[in-house]
CSV table of C-alpha atoms in Angstrom, one decimal:
chain,number,residue,atom,x,y,z
A,1,MET,CA,-32.1,-5.9,14.0
A,2,ILE,CA,-28.5,-6.4,15.1
A,3,LYS,CA,-27.0,-3.3,16.7
A,4,SER,CA,-23.6,-2.1,15.4
A,5,ILE,CA,-21.2,-2.2,18.4
A,6,HIS,CA,-18.4,0.3,18.6
A,7,SER,CA,-16.2,-1.2,21.2
A,8,THR,CA,-13.0,0.2,22.6
A,9,ILE,CA,-10.9,-2.2,20.7
A,10,ALA,CA,-11.0,-2.9,16.9
A,11,LEU,CA,-11.2,-6.7,16.4
A,12,ILE,CA,-9.7,-8.0,13.1
A,13,LEU,CA,-11.7,-10.6,11.2
A,14,LEU,CA,-10.8,-14.1,12.3
A,15,SER,CA,-10.8,-16.9,9.8
A,16,SER,CA,-9.6,-20.5,9.7
A,17,THR,CA,-9.9,-23.6,7.7
A,18,LEU,CA,-13.1,-25.5,8.1
A,19,PHE,CA,-12.7,-28.8,9.9
A,20,ALA,CA,-14.9,-31.7,8.9
A,21,GLN,CA,-16.5,-32.5,12.2
A,22,GLU,CA,-16.5,-29.0,13.8
A,23,PRO,CA,-18.2,-25.8,12.6
A,24,ILE,CA,-14.9,-23.9,12.4
A,25,GLY,CA,-14.6,-21.2,9.8
A,26,THR,CA,-16.7,-18.6,8.2
A,27,TRP,CA,-20.5,-19.1,7.7
A,28,TYR,CA,-22.9,-17.1,5.6
A,29,GLY,CA,-26.6,-16.7,6.1
A,30,THR,CA,-29.5,-14.3,5.3
A,31,LEU,CA,-32.2,-13.2,7.8
A,32,ASN,CA,-35.6,-12.6,6.2
A,33,ILE,CA,-37.6,-10.4,8.5
A,34,GLN,CA,-40.9,-8.7,7.3
A,35,GLY,CA,-39.8,-8.8,3.7
A,36,THR,CA,-36.3,-7.4,4.4
A,37,SER,CA,-33.2,-9.5,3.8
A,38,LEU,CA,-30.2,-9.0,6.0
A,39,PRO,CA,-27.0,-10.9,5.4
A,40,LEU,CA,-25.0,-12.1,8.4
A,41,VAL,CA,-21.5,-13.7,8.6
A,42,PHE,CA,-20.3,-15.8,11.6
A,43,HIS,CA,-16.6,-16.3,12.1
A,44,ILE,CA,-16.0,-19.3,14.4
A,45,ILE,CA,-12.6,-20.3,15.7
A,46,LYS,CA,-11.3,-22.6,18.4
A,47,ALA,CA,-9.0,-21.3,21.1
A,48,GLY,CA,-7.8,-24.3,23.1
A,49,SER,CA,-11.0,-26.1,24.0
A,50,GLU,CA,-13.2,-23.1,23.7
A,51,TYR,CA,-15.1,-21.8,20.7
A,52,VAL,CA,-15.1,-18.0,19.9
A,53,THR,CA,-17.4,-16.3,17.5
A,54,THR,CA,-17.4,-12.8,15.9
A,55,MET,CA,-20.2,-11.6,13.6
A,56,ASP,CA,-20.5,-9.2,10.7
A,57,SER,CA,-23.6,-7.5,9.4
A,58,PRO,CA,-22.3,-6.0,6.1
A,59,GLN,CA,-25.3,-4.0,5.2
A,60,GLN,CA,-25.3,-2.3,8.6
A,61,GLY,CA,-21.6,-1.7,8.5
A,62,ALA,CA,-21.0,-3.9,11.5
A,63,LYS,CA,-17.8,-5.9,11.6
A,64,SER,CA,-16.2,-8.3,14.1
A,65,MET,CA,-18.9,-7.9,16.7
A,66,PRO,CA,-18.0,-10.0,19.7
A,67,THR,CA,-20.3,-12.6,21.1
A,68,SER,CA,-20.4,-13.7,24.7
A,69,LYS,CA,-20.6,-17.5,24.5
A,70,THR,CA,-20.3,-20.2,21.9
A,71,THR,CA,-20.9,-23.9,22.5
A,72,PHE,CA,-20.9,-27.0,20.3
A,73,THR,CA,-22.2,-30.3,21.7
A,74,ASN,CA,-23.7,-33.3,19.9
A,75,LYS,CA,-23.8,-31.4,16.6
A,76,THR,CA,-25.7,-28.5,18.2
A,77,LEU,CA,-24.1,-25.0,17.8
A,78,THR,CA,-25.2,-22.2,20.1
A,79,VAL,CA,-24.0,-18.7,19.7
A,80,GLU,CA,-25.0,-16.0,22.2
A,81,ALA,CA,-24.4,-12.2,22.3
A,82,SER,CA,-25.9,-11.1,25.6
A,83,ASN,CA,-25.2,-7.4,25.0
A,84,ILE,CA,-27.6,-7.3,22.0
A,85,GLY,CA,-30.0,-10.0,23.2
A,86,MET,CA,-29.1,-12.4,20.4
A,87,LYS,CA,-29.0,-16.2,20.3
A,88,TYR,CA,-28.5,-18.6,17.4
A,89,THR,CA,-29.1,-22.4,17.9
A,90,GLY,CA,-28.5,-24.7,14.9
A,91,THR,CA,-27.8,-28.3,13.9
A,92,TYR,CA,-24.5,-28.8,12.1
A,93,ILE,CA,-24.6,-31.1,9.1
A,94,PRO,CA,-21.0,-31.9,8.2
A,95,ASP,CA,-21.7,-33.7,4.9
A,96,SER,CA,-23.5,-30.7,3.5
A,97,ASN,CA,-21.4,-28.0,5.2
A,98,LYS,CA,-24.6,-26.5,6.5
A,99,ILE,CA,-26.1,-25.4,9.8
A,100,ASN,CA,-29.9,-25.4,10.0
A,101,GLY,CA,-31.0,-23.2,12.9
A,102,THR,CA,-33.1,-20.5,14.6
A,103,PHE,CA,-32.1,-16.9,15.1
A,104,GLU,CA,-33.6,-15.1,18.1
A,105,GLN,CA,-33.2,-11.4,19.1
A,106,LYS,CA,-35.6,-9.9,21.5
A,107,THR,CA,-39.0,-10.2,19.8
A,108,ILE,CA,-37.6,-11.7,16.6
A,109,ARG,CA,-37.6,-15.5,16.1
A,110,THR,CA,-36.8,-16.8,12.6
A,111,MET,CA,-35.1,-19.6,10.7
A,112,LEU,CA,-31.5,-19.0,9.7
A,113,VAL,CA,-29.6,-21.4,7.5
A,114,LEU,CA,-25.8,-21.0,7.5
A,115,ASN,CA,-23.5,-22.1,4.7
A,116,THR,CA,-19.8,-22.1,4.1
A,117,LYS,CA,-20.1,-20.5,0.7
A,118,GLN,CA,-22.0,-17.4,-0.2
A,119,GLU,CA,-24.2,-17.7,-3.2
A,120,LYS,CA,-22.2,-16.1,-6.0
A,121,GLN,CA,-24.0,-13.7,-8.5
A,122,THR,CA,-22.3,-11.9,-11.4
A,123,ARG,CA,-21.8,-8.2,-11.2
A,124,PRO,CA,-22.1,-5.9,-14.2
A,125,GLN,CA,-18.3,-5.5,-14.5
A,126,ASP,CA,-17.6,-9.2,-14.2
A,127,PRO,CA,-16.1,-10.1,-17.7
A,128,LYS,CA,-18.4,-12.1,-19.8
A,129,ASP,CA,-15.9,-12.9,-22.5
A,130,PHE,CA,-12.1,-13.2,-22.5
A,131,PRO,CA,-10.6,-11.9,-25.8
A,132,TYR,CA,-7.1,-12.6,-24.6
A,133,LYS,CA,-4.9,-15.5,-23.5
A,134,GLN,CA,-5.3,-17.1,-20.1
A,135,GLU,CA,-2.9,-19.5,-18.5
A,136,GLU,CA,-3.1,-21.4,-15.2
A,137,VAL,CA,0.3,-21.1,-13.5
A,138,THR,CA,2.1,-22.3,-10.3
A,139,PHE,CA,5.2,-21.0,-8.6
A,140,THR,CA,7.0,-22.0,-5.4
A,141,ASN,CA,8.1,-19.9,-2.5
A,142,THR,CA,10.6,-22.5,-1.1
A,143,ALA,CA,11.4,-20.5,2.0
A,144,GLY,CA,7.7,-20.2,2.9
A,145,GLY,CA,6.9,-23.8,1.8
A,146,SER,CA,4.0,-22.6,-0.4
A,147,ASN,CA,3.0,-23.5,-3.9
A,148,LEU,CA,1.1,-20.5,-5.3
A,149,ALA,CA,-1.5,-21.0,-8.0
A,150,GLY,CA,-2.6,-18.2,-10.2
A,151,THR,CA,-3.8,-16.9,-13.5
A,152,LEU,CA,-1.6,-15.2,-16.2
A,153,THR,CA,-3.4,-13.2,-18.8
A,154,LEU,CA,-1.8,-11.9,-21.9
A,155,PRO,CA,-3.1,-9.7,-24.8
A,156,ALA,CA,-4.5,-11.8,-27.7
A,157,ASN,CA,-1.5,-11.1,-29.9
A,158,GLY,CA,0.8,-12.3,-27.1
A,159,LYS,CA,2.7,-9.1,-27.1
A,160,ALA,CA,3.1,-6.9,-24.1
A,161,SER,CA,5.9,-4.6,-22.9
A,162,LYS,CA,4.6,-4.5,-19.3
A,163,ILE,CA,3.4,-7.1,-16.8
A,164,VAL,CA,2.0,-6.5,-13.4
A,165,VAL,CA,1.6,-8.7,-10.3
A,166,LEU,CA,-1.6,-8.0,-8.3
A,167,ILE,CA,-1.3,-8.1,-4.5
A,168,SER,CA,-4.5,-8.4,-2.4
A,169,GLY,CA,-5.5,-6.8,0.8
A,170,SER,CA,-5.8,-8.2,4.4
A,171,GLY,CA,-7.5,-11.5,5.1
A,172,PRO,CA,-7.6,-14.8,3.1
A,173,GLN,CA,-8.1,-13.7,-0.6
A,174,ASN,CA,-8.3,-15.7,-3.8
A,175,ARG,CA,-6.7,-14.5,-7.1
A,176,ASP,CA,-9.8,-12.4,-7.8
A,177,GLU,CA,-9.6,-10.7,-4.4
A,178,GLU,CA,-13.1,-11.9,-4.0
A,179,LEU,CA,-15.1,-10.1,-1.3
A,180,ALA,CA,-17.7,-12.8,-0.6
A,181,PRO,CA,-19.9,-10.8,1.8
A,182,PHE,CA,-20.2,-8.1,-0.9
A,183,ASN,CA,-20.2,-10.3,-4.0
A,184,HIS,CA,-17.4,-8.3,-5.7
A,185,ARG,CA,-14.2,-9.5,-7.5
A,186,PRO,CA,-12.0,-6.4,-7.9
A,187,PHE,CA,-8.9,-8.2,-9.2
A,188,LEU,CA,-10.9,-10.2,-11.8
A,189,VAL,CA,-12.3,-6.8,-13.1
A,190,LEU,CA,-8.8,-5.1,-12.9
A,191,SER,CA,-6.9,-7.9,-14.6
A,192,ASP,CA,-9.5,-8.0,-17.4
A,193,TYR,CA,-9.4,-4.3,-18.0
A,194,LEU,CA,-5.6,-4.1,-17.9
A,195,THR,CA,-5.1,-7.1,-20.2
A,196,ARG,CA,-7.5,-5.5,-22.8
A,197,GLN,CA,-5.3,-2.4,-22.6
A,198,GLY,CA,-2.2,-4.4,-23.7
A,199,ILE,CA,-0.8,-5.1,-20.2
A,200,ALA,CA,-0.1,-8.6,-19.0
A,201,VAL,CA,-1.3,-9.5,-15.5
A,202,LEU,CA,-0.4,-12.2,-13.0
A,203,ARG,CA,-2.8,-12.7,-10.1
A,204,TYR,CA,-2.7,-15.6,-7.6
A,205,ASP,CA,-4.4,-17.2,-4.6
A,206,ASP,CA,-3.0,-16.3,-1.2
A,207,ARG,CA,-1.1,-19.1,0.4
A,208,GLY,CA,-3.4,-21.8,1.8
A,209,ILE,CA,-6.4,-20.3,-0.2
A,210,GLY,CA,-8.0,-21.6,-3.4
A,211,LYS,CA,-5.5,-23.7,-5.2
A,212,SER,CA,-2.4,-22.4,-3.3
A,213,THR,CA,-0.8,-24.5,-0.6
A,214,GLY,CA,0.7,-23.4,2.7
A,215,ILE,CA,-0.8,-22.1,6.0
A,216,PHE,CA,-2.3,-18.7,5.7
A,217,SER,CA,-2.9,-18.3,9.5
A,218,LYS,CA,0.8,-18.6,10.4
A,219,ALA,CA,1.9,-15.9,7.8
A,220,THR,CA,2.8,-12.2,8.4
A,221,THR,CA,2.8,-9.3,6.0
A,222,ALA,CA,6.5,-10.0,5.5
A,223,ASP,CA,5.7,-13.6,4.4
A,224,PHE,CA,3.1,-12.3,1.9
A,225,ALA,CA,5.8,-10.0,0.6
A,226,ASP,CA,8.1,-13.1,0.0
A,227,ASP,CA,5.2,-14.6,-1.9
A,228,ALA,CA,4.8,-11.5,-4.1
A,229,GLU,CA,8.5,-11.5,-4.7
A,230,THR,CA,8.3,-15.2,-5.7
A,231,ALA,CA,5.8,-14.1,-8.4
A,232,VAL,CA,8.4,-11.6,-9.7
A,233,LYS,CA,11.0,-14.3,-9.8
A,234,TYR,CA,8.6,-16.6,-11.7
A,235,ILE,CA,8.1,-13.9,-14.4
A,236,LEU,CA,11.9,-13.6,-14.7
A,237,SER,CA,12.3,-17.4,-15.0
A,238,ARG,CA,10.2,-17.5,-18.2
A,239,PRO,CA,11.9,-16.6,-21.4
A,240,ASP,CA,8.6,-15.2,-22.9
A,241,LEU,CA,8.0,-12.9,-20.0
A,242,LYS,CA,11.4,-11.9,-18.6
A,243,THR,CA,11.9,-9.0,-21.1
A,244,MET,CA,8.7,-7.3,-19.9
A,245,THR,CA,8.9,-4.4,-17.5
A,246,ILE,CA,7.6,-5.7,-14.2
A,247,GLY,CA,5.3,-3.7,-11.9
A,248,LEU,CA,3.3,-4.4,-8.7
A,249,VAL,CA,-0.3,-3.4,-8.0
A,250,GLY,CA,-1.2,-3.6,-4.3
A,251,HIS,CA,-4.6,-2.9,-2.8
A,252,SER,CA,-4.9,-2.0,1.0
A,253,GLU,CA,-2.4,-4.3,2.8
A,254,GLY,CA,-1.1,-5.1,-0.7
A,255,GLY,CA,-0.2,-1.4,-0.8
A,256,MET,CA,2.1,-2.1,2.1
A,257,ILE,CA,3.6,-5.2,0.5
A,258,ALA,CA,4.4,-3.7,-2.9
A,259,PRO,CA,6.9,-1.2,-1.4
A,260,ILE,CA,8.5,-3.9,0.7
A,261,VAL,CA,9.3,-5.8,-2.4
A,262,ALA,CA,10.3,-2.8,-4.5
A,263,SER,CA,12.7,-1.5,-1.8
A,264,ARG,CA,14.8,-4.6,-2.1
A,265,ASN,CA,14.3,-6.0,-5.6
A,266,PRO,CA,15.5,-3.7,-8.5
A,267,ASN,CA,13.6,-5.9,-11.0
A,268,VAL,CA,10.4,-4.2,-9.9
A,269,LYS,CA,10.2,-1.1,-12.1
A,270,PHE,CA,7.0,0.6,-11.0
A,271,LEU,CA,4.3,0.5,-8.3
A,272,VAL,CA,0.5,1.2,-8.2
A,273,LEU,CA,-0.7,1.6,-4.6
A,274,MET,CA,-4.4,1.4,-4.2
A,275,ALA,CA,-5.5,2.6,-0.8
A,276,GLY,CA,-2.1,1.8,0.5
A,277,PRO,CA,-1.2,2.9,4.0
A,278,GLY,CA,1.2,5.8,4.4
A,279,ILE,CA,1.1,6.3,8.2
A,280,PRO,CA,1.9,3.9,11.0
A,281,ILE,CA,-0.7,1.2,11.3
A,282,ALA,CA,-1.4,2.0,15.0
A,283,GLN,CA,-2.4,5.5,13.9
A,284,LEU,CA,-4.3,4.2,10.9
A,285,TYR,CA,-6.4,1.8,13.0
A,286,ALA,CA,-7.3,4.5,15.5
A,287,GLN,CA,-8.4,6.8,12.7
A,288,GLN,CA,-10.3,4.0,11.0
A,289,ILE,CA,-12.3,3.3,14.2
A,290,GLY,CA,-13.1,7.0,14.6
A,291,ASP,CA,-14.2,7.4,10.9
A,292,ALA,CA,-16.4,4.3,11.2
A,293,MET,CA,-18.1,5.8,14.3
A,294,LYS,CA,-18.7,9.1,12.6
A,295,LEU,CA,-20.4,7.3,9.7
A,296,ALA,CA,-22.6,5.5,12.3
A,297,GLY,CA,-23.6,8.9,13.8
A,298,VAL,CA,-21.8,8.5,17.1
A,299,PRO,CA,-21.4,11.9,18.9
A,300,ALA,CA,-18.2,13.8,18.2
A,301,ASP,CA,-17.0,13.8,21.8
A,302,GLU,CA,-17.4,10.0,22.0
A,303,VAL,CA,-15.5,9.6,18.8
A,304,VAL,CA,-12.6,11.6,20.0
A,305,GLN,CA,-12.5,9.6,23.3
A,306,LYS,CA,-12.6,6.2,21.6
A,307,MET,CA,-9.9,7.2,19.0
A,308,ALA,CA,-7.6,8.3,21.9
A,309,SER,CA,-8.4,5.1,23.9
A,310,ASN,CA,-7.7,2.9,20.9
A,311,LEU,CA,-4.5,4.7,20.0
A,312,LYS,CA,-3.2,4.0,23.5
A,313,ILE,CA,-3.9,0.3,23.1
A,314,PHE,CA,-2.3,0.1,19.7
A,315,THR,CA,0.7,2.1,20.9
A,316,ALA,CA,1.1,-0.3,23.8
A,317,MET,CA,1.0,-3.2,21.4
A,318,ASN,CA,3.7,-1.5,19.3
A,319,ASP,CA,5.9,-0.8,22.3
A,320,VAL,CA,6.1,-4.4,23.3
A,321,LYS,CA,6.7,-5.8,19.8
A,322,ASP,CA,10.2,-7.0,20.7
A,323,LEU,CA,9.2,-8.8,24.0
A,324,PRO,CA,8.6,-12.5,24.2
A,325,LEU,CA,4.9,-13.2,23.6
A,326,PRO,CA,3.9,-14.0,27.2
A,327,HIS,CA,5.4,-10.8,28.5
A,328,ALA,CA,4.0,-8.7,25.6
A,329,GLU,CA,0.5,-10.3,26.0
A,330,ALA,CA,0.5,-9.3,29.8
A,331,GLN,CA,1.4,-5.7,29.0
A,332,VAL,CA,-1.2,-5.5,26.3
A,333,GLU,CA,-3.9,-6.9,28.6
A,334,LEU,CA,-3.1,-4.3,31.3
A,335,SER,CA,-3.5,-1.5,28.8
A,336,LEU,CA,-6.7,-3.0,27.3
A,337,ARG,CA,-8.3,-3.5,30.7
A,338,LYS,CA,-7.3,0.0,31.8
A,339,GLU,CA,-9.2,1.5,28.9
A,340,LEU,CA,-12.2,-0.8,29.1
A,341,ASP,CA,-12.5,0.0,32.8
A,342,LEU,CA,-13.3,3.6,31.7
A,343,GLU,CA,-16.3,2.3,29.8
A,344,PRO,CA,-19.6,2.7,31.7
A,345,LEU,CA,-21.4,-0.5,32.5
A,346,GLU,CA,-24.5,0.6,30.7
A,347,SER,CA,-22.3,0.9,27.5
A,348,LEU,CA,-20.5,-2.4,28.0
A,349,ASP,CA,-21.4,-4.9,30.8
A,350,ARG,CA,-18.7,-7.0,32.4
A,351,THR,CA,-19.5,-10.1,30.2
A,352,ALA,CA,-19.1,-8.0,27.1
A,353,LYS,CA,-15.8,-6.4,28.3
A,354,GLU,CA,-14.4,-9.8,29.2
A,355,SER,CA,-15.3,-11.1,25.8
A,356,ILE,CA,-13.5,-8.1,24.1
A,357,VAL,CA,-10.5,-8.8,26.2
A,358,GLN,CA,-10.2,-12.5,25.4
A,359,GLN,CA,-11.0,-12.1,21.7
A,360,THR,CA,-8.6,-9.2,21.3
A,361,LEU,CA,-5.8,-11.1,23.0
A,362,ASN,CA,-6.5,-14.2,20.9
A,363,GLN,CA,-6.1,-12.0,17.8
A,364,TYR,CA,-3.0,-10.2,19.2
A,365,LYS,CA,-1.2,-13.5,19.7
A,366,THR,CA,-1.4,-14.3,16.0
A,367,PRO,CA,1.9,-13.7,14.1
A,368,TRP,CA,0.1,-11.6,11.5
A,369,PHE,CA,-1.4,-9.1,13.9
A,370,ARG,CA,1.7,-8.6,16.0
A,371,TYR,CA,3.7,-7.8,12.9
A,372,PHE,CA,1.0,-5.7,11.3
A,373,ILE,CA,0.1,-3.4,14.3
A,374,SER,CA,3.8,-2.3,14.6
A,375,PHE,CA,4.2,-1.7,10.9
A,376,ASP,CA,5.4,1.7,9.6
A,377,PRO,CA,5.2,2.1,5.9
A,378,ALA,CA,7.8,4.9,5.9
A,379,VAL,CA,10.5,2.3,6.6
A,380,TYR,CA,10.0,1.0,3.0
A,381,LEU,CA,8.6,4.0,1.1
A,382,THR,CA,11.8,5.9,1.9
A,383,LYS,CA,13.8,3.3,-0.1
A,384,VAL,CA,11.5,3.1,-3.2
A,385,LYS,CA,13.2,4.6,-6.2
A,386,CYS,CA,10.9,3.5,-9.1
A,387,PRO,CA,7.9,5.3,-10.4
A,388,VAL,CA,4.8,5.1,-8.2
A,389,LEU,CA,1.2,5.9,-8.7
A,390,ALA,CA,-0.8,6.2,-5.3
A,391,LEU,CA,-4.5,6.5,-5.4
A,392,ASN,CA,-7.0,6.7,-2.6
A,393,GLY,CA,-10.8,7.4,-2.6
A,394,THR,CA,-11.7,10.5,-0.7
A,395,LEU,CA,-14.6,8.6,1.0
A,396,ASP,CA,-12.2,5.7,2.1
A,397,PHE,CA,-12.9,5.3,5.9
A,398,GLN,CA,-10.6,2.3,6.2
A,399,VAL,CA,-7.5,4.0,4.9
A,400,GLU,CA,-8.2,7.7,5.2
A,401,SER,CA,-7.2,9.5,2.0
A,402,ALA,CA,-5.5,12.8,3.0
A,403,ALA,CA,-3.2,11.5,5.8
A,404,ASN,CA,-2.2,8.3,4.0
A,405,LEU,CA,-1.5,9.9,0.6
A,406,ALA,CA,0.5,12.6,2.5
A,407,GLY,CA,2.5,9.9,4.2
A,408,ILE,CA,3.2,8.1,1.0
A,409,LYS,CA,4.3,11.4,-0.6
A,410,ALA,CA,6.6,12.3,2.3
A,411,GLY,CA,8.2,8.8,2.2
A,412,LEU,CA,8.9,9.0,-1.5
A,413,GLN,CA,10.3,12.5,-1.3
A,414,LYS,CA,12.6,11.3,1.5
A,415,ALA,CA,13.8,8.6,-0.9
A,416,GLY,CA,14.7,11.2,-3.4
A,417,ASN,CA,12.0,9.8,-5.8
A,418,LYS,CA,10.8,12.4,-8.3
A,419,ARG,CA,8.7,10.0,-10.4
A,420,PHE,CA,5.5,9.6,-8.5
A,421,GLU,CA,1.9,10.8,-8.8
A,422,ILE,CA,-0.4,11.2,-5.8
A,423,VAL,CA,-4.2,11.0,-6.8
A,424,PRO,CA,-7.1,11.5,-4.5
A,425,MET,CA,-10.2,9.9,-6.3
A,426,GLU,CA,-13.2,12.1,-5.5
A,427,GLY,CA,-16.2,10.2,-4.1
A,428,LEU,CA,-14.7,6.8,-4.1
A,429,ASN,CA,-14.6,4.4,-1.2
A,430,HIS,CA,-12.0,1.8,-0.1
A,431,LEU,CA,-12.9,-0.5,-2.9
A,432,PHE,CA,-12.7,2.3,-5.4
A,433,GLN,CA,-16.5,2.3,-6.0
A,434,LYS,CA,-18.5,5.5,-6.4
A,435,ALA,CA,-20.1,5.9,-3.0
A,436,ASN,CA,-22.4,8.2,-1.1
A,437,THR,CA,-20.8,8.1,2.3
A,438,GLY,CA,-18.0,5.5,2.0
A,439,ALA,CA,-19.5,3.3,4.8
A,440,GLU,CA,-18.9,-0.4,4.6
A,441,SER,CA,-22.6,-1.0,4.5
A,442,GLU,CA,-22.6,0.4,0.9
A,443,TYR,CA,-20.0,-2.1,-0.4
A,444,GLY,CA,-22.5,-4.7,-1.3
A,445,ASN,CA,-25.2,-2.3,-2.5
A,446,VAL,CA,-23.1,-0.6,-5.1
A,447,GLU,CA,-23.3,-2.4,-8.4
A,448,GLU,CA,-19.9,-1.3,-9.8
A,449,THR,CA,-16.9,-3.2,-8.7
A,450,LEU,CA,-14.2,-0.7,-9.7
A,451,ASN,CA,-15.0,2.8,-10.8
A,452,PRO,CA,-14.2,3.4,-14.5
A,453,ALA,CA,-12.2,6.5,-13.7
A,454,ALA,CA,-9.9,4.6,-11.4
A,455,LEU,CA,-9.4,1.8,-14.0
A,456,GLN,CA,-8.7,4.3,-16.7
A,457,LYS,CA,-6.1,6.3,-14.5
A,458,ILE,CA,-4.2,3.1,-13.6
A,459,SER,CA,-3.9,1.8,-17.2
A,460,SER,CA,-3.1,5.2,-18.8
A,461,TRP,CA,-0.4,5.8,-16.2
A,462,MET,CA,1.1,2.4,-16.7
A,463,ASN,CA,1.1,2.8,-20.5
A,464,GLY,CA,2.6,6.3,-20.1
A,465,ILE,CA,5.7,5.4,-18.1
């Protein structure tokens, strides 16, 4: 089985548009070994003339695992991860968006077919009927050059006093915030629930995703904030909607975006922050890595060392945020190599270390990551005057509950905001599911998409303000 790698640097999921004649993009497959099914996800990008692949094993909680070599010649794709003894060789069939191949790891050798789309199955909370009005809408962010497509849902009687815009988390998301590796659609469930409670909802595909136009890979969190604000402007442009009280609901990175918009747009009258960051992202990432390692059973002393090492790297990235990219990249590489050199060869060999360096620098050079890693939520939370509900699962390892809720509270208090509620949701994970440990490996195994207690809290709070 694939081993979960806890490297010195946290690599963010890479994704790109699938090109017709090259296997660029995200690929899904399932290993079947001795009666056990193990989903795998391959993320393949092209950096110059080279191909780079990272892998996820969602059930094992392994994410963005680096590989050592990827080649594509005469329709044959080969992906190797020498540090875990893995090799995948497959034939790319462009017309069917499929790769037929063989997966090898030590004594294992089995067929593995990769597809660009994961088979979708309904979850218990996916709505089966829609006793309300649904409307396909589009609105344009002229500055960003994006036409955003979404769904507007209204109570059956057409009457609502409040309307919310749903803002998704990191990575390319459609209007349902669909998490394909885990087969959950949180925003579909949330919008359905809220609309049944008399609250209108507007949710939309990220730029360049689904039916929305634009280029996702070139956008930063600030650009996504502009998109969310365009949704607010769209509501105000419609005579049938503009008298409604407008709120924003942001999940994860969306919980960063919502305060950005609210801090500058007085038409936003309330916020709901679901697992929103409250501490600087450099600190959050270091904590996230440490918590993931703890869940994987890594010894405490190693966890402390890796957290400290990662914090140094992320701090270095933050320190050079205003430098031209070539100079900033050189400084980040120095910091990265310094920390990796402390890793013993039996833990990470030279090939693996070099792979981590190159993949990390490739990710660092993206506009989104450079903006994101230097982000401090307090800059905007200290300017938010409208009512705020902030929720976090106590088993959330991606955005740790106590520190981030405390950061949100401190920011709002500094703003002089007295109309907020901070709610730790006992036993819920980052997706607001009832969990055992909060590990990412549980996300796809939990049948519920959003815990009923979280849904009820959000709707009752909205209807009470």
